[in-house]
XYZ file of C-alpha atoms in Angstrom:
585
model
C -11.734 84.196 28.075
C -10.610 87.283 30.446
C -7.922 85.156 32.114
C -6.606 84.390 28.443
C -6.911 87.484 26.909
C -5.315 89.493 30.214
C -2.201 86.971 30.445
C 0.183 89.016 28.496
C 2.261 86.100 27.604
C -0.760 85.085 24.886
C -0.306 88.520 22.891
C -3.873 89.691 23.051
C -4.230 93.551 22.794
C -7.290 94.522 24.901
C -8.098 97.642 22.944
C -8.035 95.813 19.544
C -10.749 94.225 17.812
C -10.324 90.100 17.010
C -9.276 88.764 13.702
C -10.159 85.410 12.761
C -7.105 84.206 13.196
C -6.776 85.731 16.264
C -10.581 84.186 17.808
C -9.565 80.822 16.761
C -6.378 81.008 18.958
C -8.332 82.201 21.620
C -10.709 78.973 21.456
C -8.205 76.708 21.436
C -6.111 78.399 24.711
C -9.333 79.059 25.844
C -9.591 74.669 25.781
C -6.614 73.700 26.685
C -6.729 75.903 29.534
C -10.175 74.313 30.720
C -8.742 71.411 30.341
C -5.923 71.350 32.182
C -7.484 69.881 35.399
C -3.890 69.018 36.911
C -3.438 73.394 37.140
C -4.551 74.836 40.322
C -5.038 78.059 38.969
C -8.256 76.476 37.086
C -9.363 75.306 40.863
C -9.038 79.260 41.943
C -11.604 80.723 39.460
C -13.631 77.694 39.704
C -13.576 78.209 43.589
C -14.165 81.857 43.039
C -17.192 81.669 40.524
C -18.884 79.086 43.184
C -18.675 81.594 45.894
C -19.645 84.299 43.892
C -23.088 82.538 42.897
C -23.761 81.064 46.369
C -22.456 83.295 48.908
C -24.975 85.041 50.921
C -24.066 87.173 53.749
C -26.562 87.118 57.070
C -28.795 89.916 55.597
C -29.316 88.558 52.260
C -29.954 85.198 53.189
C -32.768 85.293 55.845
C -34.036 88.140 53.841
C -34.529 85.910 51.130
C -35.974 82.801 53.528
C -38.417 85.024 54.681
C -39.689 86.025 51.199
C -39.726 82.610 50.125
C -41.960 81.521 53.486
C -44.442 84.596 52.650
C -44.733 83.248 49.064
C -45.714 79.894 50.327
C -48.323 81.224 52.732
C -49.852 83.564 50.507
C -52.395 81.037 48.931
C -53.671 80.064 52.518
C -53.680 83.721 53.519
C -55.397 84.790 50.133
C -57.990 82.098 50.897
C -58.279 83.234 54.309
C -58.633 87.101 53.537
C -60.924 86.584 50.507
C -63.508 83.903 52.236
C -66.857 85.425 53.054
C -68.910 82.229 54.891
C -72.716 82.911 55.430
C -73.517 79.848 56.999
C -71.767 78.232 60.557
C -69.947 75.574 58.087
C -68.353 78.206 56.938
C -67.298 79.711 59.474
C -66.051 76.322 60.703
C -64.278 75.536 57.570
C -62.364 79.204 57.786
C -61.484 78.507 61.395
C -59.719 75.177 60.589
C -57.669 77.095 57.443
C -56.823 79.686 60.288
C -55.883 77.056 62.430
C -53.749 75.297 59.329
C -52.083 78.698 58.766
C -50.796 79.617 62.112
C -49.342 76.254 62.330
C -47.095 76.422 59.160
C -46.341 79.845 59.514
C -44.447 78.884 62.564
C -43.088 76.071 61.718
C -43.502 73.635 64.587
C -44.690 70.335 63.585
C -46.585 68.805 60.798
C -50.065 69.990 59.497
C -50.938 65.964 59.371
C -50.279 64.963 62.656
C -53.431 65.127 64.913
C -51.781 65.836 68.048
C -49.662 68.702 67.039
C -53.271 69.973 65.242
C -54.841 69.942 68.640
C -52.653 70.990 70.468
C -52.853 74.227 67.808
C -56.175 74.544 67.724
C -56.835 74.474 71.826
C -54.128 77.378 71.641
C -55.993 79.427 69.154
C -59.149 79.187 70.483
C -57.640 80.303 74.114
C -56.728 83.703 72.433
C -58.967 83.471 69.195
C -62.494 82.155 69.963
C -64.724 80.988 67.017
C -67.239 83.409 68.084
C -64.582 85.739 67.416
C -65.056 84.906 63.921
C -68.073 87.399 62.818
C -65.467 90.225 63.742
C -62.640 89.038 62.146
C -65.308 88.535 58.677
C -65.882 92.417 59.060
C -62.234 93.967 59.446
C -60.489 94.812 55.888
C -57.841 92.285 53.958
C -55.075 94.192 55.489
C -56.102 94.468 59.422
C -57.272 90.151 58.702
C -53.872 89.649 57.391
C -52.421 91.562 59.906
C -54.571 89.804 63.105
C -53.464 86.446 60.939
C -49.520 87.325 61.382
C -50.217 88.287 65.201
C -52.167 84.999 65.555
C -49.262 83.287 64.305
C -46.859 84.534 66.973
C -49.363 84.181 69.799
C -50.246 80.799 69.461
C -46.294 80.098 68.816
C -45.925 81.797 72.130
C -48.062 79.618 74.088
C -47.183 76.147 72.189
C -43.764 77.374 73.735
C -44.575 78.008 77.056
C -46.305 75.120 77.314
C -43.605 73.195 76.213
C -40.739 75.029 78.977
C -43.972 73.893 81.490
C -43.832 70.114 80.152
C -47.390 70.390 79.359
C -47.412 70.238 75.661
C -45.112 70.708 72.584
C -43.648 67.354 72.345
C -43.493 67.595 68.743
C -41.399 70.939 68.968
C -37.839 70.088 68.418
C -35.127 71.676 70.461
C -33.391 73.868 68.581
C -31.095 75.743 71.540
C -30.019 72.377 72.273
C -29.602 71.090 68.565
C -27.314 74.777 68.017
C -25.177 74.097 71.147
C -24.013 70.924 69.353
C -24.244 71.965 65.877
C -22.522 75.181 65.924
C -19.288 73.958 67.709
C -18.600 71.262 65.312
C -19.077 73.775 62.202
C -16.026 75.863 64.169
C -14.156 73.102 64.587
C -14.605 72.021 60.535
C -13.402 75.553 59.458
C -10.432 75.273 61.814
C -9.420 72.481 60.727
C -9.387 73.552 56.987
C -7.625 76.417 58.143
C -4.842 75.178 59.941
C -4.041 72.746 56.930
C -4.026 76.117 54.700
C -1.928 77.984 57.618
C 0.354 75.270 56.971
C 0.630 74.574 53.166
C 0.734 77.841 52.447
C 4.032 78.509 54.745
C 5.337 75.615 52.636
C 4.659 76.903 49.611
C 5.865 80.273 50.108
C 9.104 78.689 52.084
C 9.572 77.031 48.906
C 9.166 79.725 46.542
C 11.668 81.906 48.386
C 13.915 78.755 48.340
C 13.685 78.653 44.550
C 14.114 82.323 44.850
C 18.101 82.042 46.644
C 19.182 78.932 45.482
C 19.655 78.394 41.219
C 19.976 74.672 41.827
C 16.297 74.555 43.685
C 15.080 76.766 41.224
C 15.534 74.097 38.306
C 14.366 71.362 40.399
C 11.393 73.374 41.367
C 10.519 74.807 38.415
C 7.973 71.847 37.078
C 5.781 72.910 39.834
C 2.925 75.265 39.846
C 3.906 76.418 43.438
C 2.836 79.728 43.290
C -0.269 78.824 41.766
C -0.896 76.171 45.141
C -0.331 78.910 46.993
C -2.622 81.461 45.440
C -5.539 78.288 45.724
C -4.277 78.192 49.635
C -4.947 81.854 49.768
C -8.045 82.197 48.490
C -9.322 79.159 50.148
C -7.997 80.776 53.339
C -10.215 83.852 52.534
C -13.328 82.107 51.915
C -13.001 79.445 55.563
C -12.334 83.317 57.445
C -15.496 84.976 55.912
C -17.565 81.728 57.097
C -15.593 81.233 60.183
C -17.097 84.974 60.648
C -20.158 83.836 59.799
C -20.342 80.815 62.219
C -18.614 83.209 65.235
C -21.584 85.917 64.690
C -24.266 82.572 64.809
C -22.559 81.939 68.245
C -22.928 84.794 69.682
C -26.693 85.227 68.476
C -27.525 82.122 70.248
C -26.215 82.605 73.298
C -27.928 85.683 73.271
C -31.202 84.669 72.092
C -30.920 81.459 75.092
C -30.225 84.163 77.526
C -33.404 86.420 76.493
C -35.673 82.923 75.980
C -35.221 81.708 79.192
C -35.683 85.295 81.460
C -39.180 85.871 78.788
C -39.520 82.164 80.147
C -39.241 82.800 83.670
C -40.600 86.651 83.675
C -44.304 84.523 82.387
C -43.980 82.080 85.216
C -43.780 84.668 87.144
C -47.165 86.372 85.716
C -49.439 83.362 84.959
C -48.058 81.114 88.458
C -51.196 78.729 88.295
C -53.906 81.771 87.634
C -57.589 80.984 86.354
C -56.871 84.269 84.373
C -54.343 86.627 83.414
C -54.089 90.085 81.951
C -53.832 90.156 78.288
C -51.287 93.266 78.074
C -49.513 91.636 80.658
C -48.805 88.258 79.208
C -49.763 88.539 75.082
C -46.147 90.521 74.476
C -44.674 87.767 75.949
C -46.049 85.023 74.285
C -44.823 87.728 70.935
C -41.483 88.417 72.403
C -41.053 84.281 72.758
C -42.138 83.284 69.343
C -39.336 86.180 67.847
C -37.119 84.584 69.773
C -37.675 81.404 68.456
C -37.649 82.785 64.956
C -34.302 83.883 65.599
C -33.217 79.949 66.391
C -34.894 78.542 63.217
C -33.080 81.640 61.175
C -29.760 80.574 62.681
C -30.699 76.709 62.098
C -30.817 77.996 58.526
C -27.610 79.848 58.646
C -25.925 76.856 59.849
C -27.189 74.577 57.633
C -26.103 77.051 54.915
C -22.412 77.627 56.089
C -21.981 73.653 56.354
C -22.963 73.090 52.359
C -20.348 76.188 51.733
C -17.843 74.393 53.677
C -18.561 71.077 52.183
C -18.790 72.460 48.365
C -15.661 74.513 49.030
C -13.752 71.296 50.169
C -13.238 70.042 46.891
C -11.533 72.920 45.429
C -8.610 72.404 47.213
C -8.405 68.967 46.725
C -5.779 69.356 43.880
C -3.386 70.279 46.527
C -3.035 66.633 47.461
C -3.220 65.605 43.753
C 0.105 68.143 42.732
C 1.440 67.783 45.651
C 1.181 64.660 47.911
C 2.604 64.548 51.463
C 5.671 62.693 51.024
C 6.494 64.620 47.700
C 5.972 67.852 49.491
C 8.244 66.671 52.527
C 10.769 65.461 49.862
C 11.111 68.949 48.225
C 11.284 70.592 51.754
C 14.292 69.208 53.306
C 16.698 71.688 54.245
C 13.942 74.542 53.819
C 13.575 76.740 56.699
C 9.690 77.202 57.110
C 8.358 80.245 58.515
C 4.569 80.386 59.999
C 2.647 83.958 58.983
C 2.864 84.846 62.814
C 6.682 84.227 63.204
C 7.330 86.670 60.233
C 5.345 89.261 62.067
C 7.064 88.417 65.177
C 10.538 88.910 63.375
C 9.645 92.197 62.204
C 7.912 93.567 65.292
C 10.749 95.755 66.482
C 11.463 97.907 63.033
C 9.109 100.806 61.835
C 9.530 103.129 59.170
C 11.020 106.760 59.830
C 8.650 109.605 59.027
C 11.565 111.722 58.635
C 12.718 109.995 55.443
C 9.877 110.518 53.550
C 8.779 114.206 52.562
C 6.004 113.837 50.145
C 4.707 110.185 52.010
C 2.074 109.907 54.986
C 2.398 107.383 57.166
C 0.063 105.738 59.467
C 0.982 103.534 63.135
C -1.389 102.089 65.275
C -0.602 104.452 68.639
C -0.669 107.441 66.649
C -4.494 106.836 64.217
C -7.666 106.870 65.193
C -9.599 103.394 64.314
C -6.573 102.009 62.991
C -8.310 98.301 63.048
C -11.176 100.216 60.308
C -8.794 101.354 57.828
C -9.055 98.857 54.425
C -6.067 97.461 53.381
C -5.541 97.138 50.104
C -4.425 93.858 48.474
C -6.336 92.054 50.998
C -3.652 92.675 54.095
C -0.849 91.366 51.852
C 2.735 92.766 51.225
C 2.192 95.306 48.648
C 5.838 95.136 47.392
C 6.214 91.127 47.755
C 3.287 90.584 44.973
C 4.786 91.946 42.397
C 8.266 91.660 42.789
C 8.195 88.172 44.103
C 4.748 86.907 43.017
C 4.334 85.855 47.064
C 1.146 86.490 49.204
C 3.288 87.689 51.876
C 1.439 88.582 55.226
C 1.543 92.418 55.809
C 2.950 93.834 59.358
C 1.245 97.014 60.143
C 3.564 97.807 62.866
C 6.228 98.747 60.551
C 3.748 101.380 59.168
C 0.477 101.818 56.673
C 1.494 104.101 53.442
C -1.221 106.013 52.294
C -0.945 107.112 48.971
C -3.795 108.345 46.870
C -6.276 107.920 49.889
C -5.596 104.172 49.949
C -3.547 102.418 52.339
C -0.360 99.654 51.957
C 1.483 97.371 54.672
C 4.480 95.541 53.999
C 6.036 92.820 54.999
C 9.964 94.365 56.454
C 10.865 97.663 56.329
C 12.896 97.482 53.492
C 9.672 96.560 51.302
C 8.227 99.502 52.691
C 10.973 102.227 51.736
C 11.291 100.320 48.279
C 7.729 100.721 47.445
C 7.859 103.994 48.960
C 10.469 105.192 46.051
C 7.607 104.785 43.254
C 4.133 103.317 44.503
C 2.891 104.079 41.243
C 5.162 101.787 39.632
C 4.716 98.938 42.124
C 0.823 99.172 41.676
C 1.147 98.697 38.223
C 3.442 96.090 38.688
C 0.794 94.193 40.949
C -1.438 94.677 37.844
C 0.870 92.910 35.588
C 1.222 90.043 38.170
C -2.360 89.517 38.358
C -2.647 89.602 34.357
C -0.834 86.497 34.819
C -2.699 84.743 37.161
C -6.133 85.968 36.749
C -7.577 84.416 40.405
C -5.277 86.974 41.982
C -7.978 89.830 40.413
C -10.452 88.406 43.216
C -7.870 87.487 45.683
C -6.059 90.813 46.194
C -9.461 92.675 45.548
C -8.365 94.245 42.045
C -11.421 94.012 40.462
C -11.573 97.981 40.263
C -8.075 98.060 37.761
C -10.232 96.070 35.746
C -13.354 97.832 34.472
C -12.655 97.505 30.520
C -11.827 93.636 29.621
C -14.417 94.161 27.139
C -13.184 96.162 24.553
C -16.022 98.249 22.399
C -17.550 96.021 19.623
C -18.796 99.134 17.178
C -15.063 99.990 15.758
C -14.932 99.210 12.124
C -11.582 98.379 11.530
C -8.940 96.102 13.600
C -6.443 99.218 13.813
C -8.924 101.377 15.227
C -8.063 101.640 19.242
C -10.772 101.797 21.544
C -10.480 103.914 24.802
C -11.319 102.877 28.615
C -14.583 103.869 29.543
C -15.127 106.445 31.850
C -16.187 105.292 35.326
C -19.737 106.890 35.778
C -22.613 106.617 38.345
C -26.202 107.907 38.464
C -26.638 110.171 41.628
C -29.347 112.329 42.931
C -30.021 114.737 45.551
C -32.945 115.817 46.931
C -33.933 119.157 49.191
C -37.050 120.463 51.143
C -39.379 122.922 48.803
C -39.984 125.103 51.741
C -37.680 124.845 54.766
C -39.259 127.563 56.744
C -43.249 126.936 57.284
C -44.913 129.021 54.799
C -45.766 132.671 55.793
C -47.931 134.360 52.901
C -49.680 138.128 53.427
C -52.854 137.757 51.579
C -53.234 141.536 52.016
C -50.022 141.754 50.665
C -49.798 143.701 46.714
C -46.727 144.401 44.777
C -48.549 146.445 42.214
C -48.400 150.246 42.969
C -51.365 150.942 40.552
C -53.213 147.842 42.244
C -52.681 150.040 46.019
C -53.944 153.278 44.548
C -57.065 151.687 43.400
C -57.576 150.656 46.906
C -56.638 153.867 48.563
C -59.534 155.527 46.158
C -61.749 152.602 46.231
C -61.196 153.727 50.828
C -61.334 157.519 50.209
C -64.789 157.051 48.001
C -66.145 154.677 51.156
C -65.637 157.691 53.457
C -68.162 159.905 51.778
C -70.790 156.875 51.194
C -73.450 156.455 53.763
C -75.939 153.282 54.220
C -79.494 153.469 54.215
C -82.269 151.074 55.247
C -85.929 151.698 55.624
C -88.957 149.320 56.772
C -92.224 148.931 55.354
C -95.709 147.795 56.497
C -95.370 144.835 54.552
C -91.940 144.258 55.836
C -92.290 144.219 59.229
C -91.613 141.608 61.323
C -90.914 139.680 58.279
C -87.555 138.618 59.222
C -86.616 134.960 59.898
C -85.085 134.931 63.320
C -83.110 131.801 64.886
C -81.327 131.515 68.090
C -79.036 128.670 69.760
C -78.739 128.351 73.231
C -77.006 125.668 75.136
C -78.978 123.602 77.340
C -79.239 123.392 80.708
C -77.294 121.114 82.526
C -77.038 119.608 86.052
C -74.188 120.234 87.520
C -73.072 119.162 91.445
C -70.096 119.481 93.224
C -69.148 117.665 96.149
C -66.694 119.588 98.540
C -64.884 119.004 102.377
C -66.981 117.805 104.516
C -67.426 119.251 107.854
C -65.997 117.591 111.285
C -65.225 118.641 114.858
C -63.897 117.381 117.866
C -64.107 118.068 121.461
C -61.587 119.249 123.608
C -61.735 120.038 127.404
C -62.713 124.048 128.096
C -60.048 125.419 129.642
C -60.304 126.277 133.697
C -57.527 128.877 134.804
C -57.912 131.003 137.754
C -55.971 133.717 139.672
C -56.099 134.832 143.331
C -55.021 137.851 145.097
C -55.647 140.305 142.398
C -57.629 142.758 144.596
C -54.514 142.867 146.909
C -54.588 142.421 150.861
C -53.303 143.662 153.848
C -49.899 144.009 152.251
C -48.904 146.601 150.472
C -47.451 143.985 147.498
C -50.042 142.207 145.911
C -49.221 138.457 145.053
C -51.108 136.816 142.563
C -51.536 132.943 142.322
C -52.220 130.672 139.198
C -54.191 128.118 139.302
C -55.060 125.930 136.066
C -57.996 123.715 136.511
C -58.051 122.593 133.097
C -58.744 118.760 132.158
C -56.220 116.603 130.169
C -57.277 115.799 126.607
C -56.971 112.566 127.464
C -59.604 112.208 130.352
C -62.291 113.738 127.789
């Protein structure tokens, strides 16, 4: 109903209100248009609305998984949480319900197989004992719920290990291995569709210029919805990029999560090597930091599995093209057509730029001279802001010749002759752009106009069809919130504002000065008093100091001769040191 009512070629006024007359044509173009299944355009929006509804970026999606997974558990955790056995066949029931949840919380085989139930069950009760149990009966719902989720990951941990040590996990599938496979051929699917887009939509826009130059094309070409084709190219390009994205990002997260599985691998090897025992702290964040890990693998088995229905479903949206426009029609209507690839139009425009100079009231942006130039968002989704409107072509934009930012949003252009042309009145270009896309509705989504159109629905209270009815403000709820006290409080209990209040305490002080206390003791009084005192009791106290040691060294022996002189009249005095080695003691 939009795309009719926009399309200005159907005479609908937005701001009016409907006469009958008017609704009834609006049905039946409204019909028609539905279906017309040989039109492209109808392909677009359908394309479009799919996406819309089933698109989910990273976030959002295993956001979601994981809420659906915790609604699935939450019976068996309930059960768990809210069981209070008295007898031991209780307690042995509860254990094998703990045992069942820790197995589908993770996610590694199936709660009917014995093996994979053993296997569980020998790891839980190597970190989880059933005597254990009368503990875990004591603790709150929230600490069992939260032992429960740690459980979970522990006994994940070790089923893993023991799988890397080819002692157990058979029934664990291997995902790393199952991603290296899967992942590449997902890449390889989107390239694919893009290169056939890459290349149809080069033909379709070599056309469309054709028809453009030539008068005699133009008639022959006219029976086709080229531009249209093209616009369904576009968008379909769009969507295979964002999931292309999506699958590049999945990439990346595996290798990285292999990398970080297989040192936590090696690092426990390294700890447990053969050992009767281990540390706990030393080996229990591993077993944790292996089953996140593996989390991660089943979250991007997900994501894959996601991104291949999106591919699939999206497939058959662009399956008109071959229907309007089969291979040897197409090569028919292209002989003699000079067709240019995206990348060769950049190429030819590479060495032109725009000149600051002639442009006084215009800011313009290069890639040497601006600061995160690759951040800045382009508006019209990177396409030629002048070649939209003008020529209704989705030319590729060249931000070499220069970004035009006007009213804090930012333009590229396909030559530089767009760019000094839209440069002259951007105002009336953009508006322009608004037309075309009032014509083709599934360029709204496409060049990301969705903002220009805020008020398709025109107010339904006005009483009479000549009454107008005026856009509707654009309006938000905000809030903002500040500390009460910044500073940590200081108050001055002794602190009075009243001057009246101060001089009754000044006379209340002065009266005090002239009062005296007095206390007497009677015979009946005496020793009357109730008397307590605390002491602290005694205490032993030691304190062990340096202990005393001594060794034993050789006395020393030194002697001197001649010192009561002789029969000459110098006296000469002679050393002589007697004195043991240290050694010989």
């Amino acid at each position: 109903v939009k795309a009719v009512v926009l399309d200005p070629r159907n005479d609908f006024s937005v701001d009016q209100i409907l006469r009958e007359k008017d609704v009834q044509s609006l049905i039946q173009l409204c019909v028609t248009r539905l279906l017309d299944t040989t039109n492209p355009s109808l392909s677009t929006i359908k394309m479009q609305v799919y996406f819309d509804m089933n698109y989910a970026n990273r976030a959002e999606l295993l956001s979601e998984q994981h809420r659906v997974l915790e609604g699935k558990l939450a019976p068996v955790l309930r059960d768990i949480t809210d069981s209070r056995p008295r007898v031991q066949e209780d307690m042995e029931s509860l254990y094998r319900k703990i045992v069942s949840y820790v197995l589908l919380s993770s996610g590694l085989g199936s709660p009917t197989d014995i093996e994979v139930v053993r296997e569980v069950t020998a790891a839980l009760q190597s970190v989880f004992p059933q005597t254990e149990m009368v503990t875990f009966n004591t603790l709150s719902k929230k600490n069992k719920e939260q032992q429960l989720k740690n459980l979970a990951k522990l006994v994940t941990g070790i089923r893993l290990y023991n799988k890397e040590c080819r002692t157990g996990g058979s029934s664990i599938d291997d995902l790393p291995a199952i991603l290296r496979e899967a992942i590449p051929s997902a890449t390889r699917a989107v390239d694919e569709g893009l290169s056939t887009c890459h290349t149809l939509a080069h033909q379709y826009t070599a056309l469309l210029e054709a028809m453009q130059e030539d008068q005699d094309r133009y008639s022959q070409l006219s029976s086709f919805k080229l531009k249209e084709a093209l616009f369904n190219v576009r968008q379909y390009e769009a969507f295979l990029c964002i999931l292309l994205s999506d699958a590049i990002t999945s990439a990346q997260e595996v290798e990285k999560g292999n990398v970080q599985f297989a040192s936590t691998v090696e690092q426990l090897k390294n700890t447990v090597q053969n050992k009767v025992a281990v540390d706990t702290k030393e080996v229990f964040p591993l077993f944790v930091a292996l089953s996140n890990l593996w989390t991660g693998f089943q979250d991007e088995i997900l994501l894959l599995s996601f991104l291949t229905n999106m591919i699939n479903s999206l497939q058959q949206f662009s399956e008109i093209q071959s229907e309007c426009f089969p291979e040897e029609v197409l090569t028919s209507l292209l002989e003699g057509v000079l067709v240019k690839s995206d990348e060769e139009r950049i190429r030819e425009t590479m060495g032109t730029r725009v000149n600051v100079s002639d442009f006084k009231n215009q800011e313009w942006l290069f890639p040497e001279t601006t600061d995160n130039f690759d951040q800045l968002l382009i508006q019209y989704h990177g396409f030629c802001a002048h070649a939209i409107g003008v020529k209704g072509l989705t030319l590729p934009g060249n931000p070499a010749i220069g970004i035009l930012k006007h009213r804090e949003k930012y333009y590229v252009f396909s030559s530089k002759e767009a760019a000094y042309n839209f440069a002259e009145d951007p105002d009336k270009f953009i508006q322009l752009n608004v037309e075309r896309a009032k014509e083709h509705t599934e360029l709204i989504q496409l060049l990301e106009l969705r903002h220009q159109f805020d008020y398709l629905v025109p107010y339904a209270q006005a009483r009479n069809a000549d009454k107008r009815c005026t856009k509707s403000l654009p309006m938000c709820d905000s809030s903002t919130q500040t500390d009460t006290h910044i500073l940590p409080p200081t108050l001055v209990t002794s602190y009075e504002w009243n001057e009246w209040e101060l001089r009754r305490k000044a006379i209340r002080l002065a009266n005090l000065r002239r009062r005296l206390t007095h206390s007497m003791q009677t015979d009946l009084s005496h020793m009357r008093r109730a008397n307590s005192t605390q002491v602290y009791l005694p205490k032993d106290v030691c304190t062990q100091t340096k202990r005393d040691s001594s060794s034993n060294v050789p006395r020393p022996q030194v002697f001197l001769e001649g010192l009561r002189g002789g029969s000459s009249p110098t006296t000469r005095v002679v050393k002589v040191d007697l004195t043991r080695a240290a050694d010989e003691t």
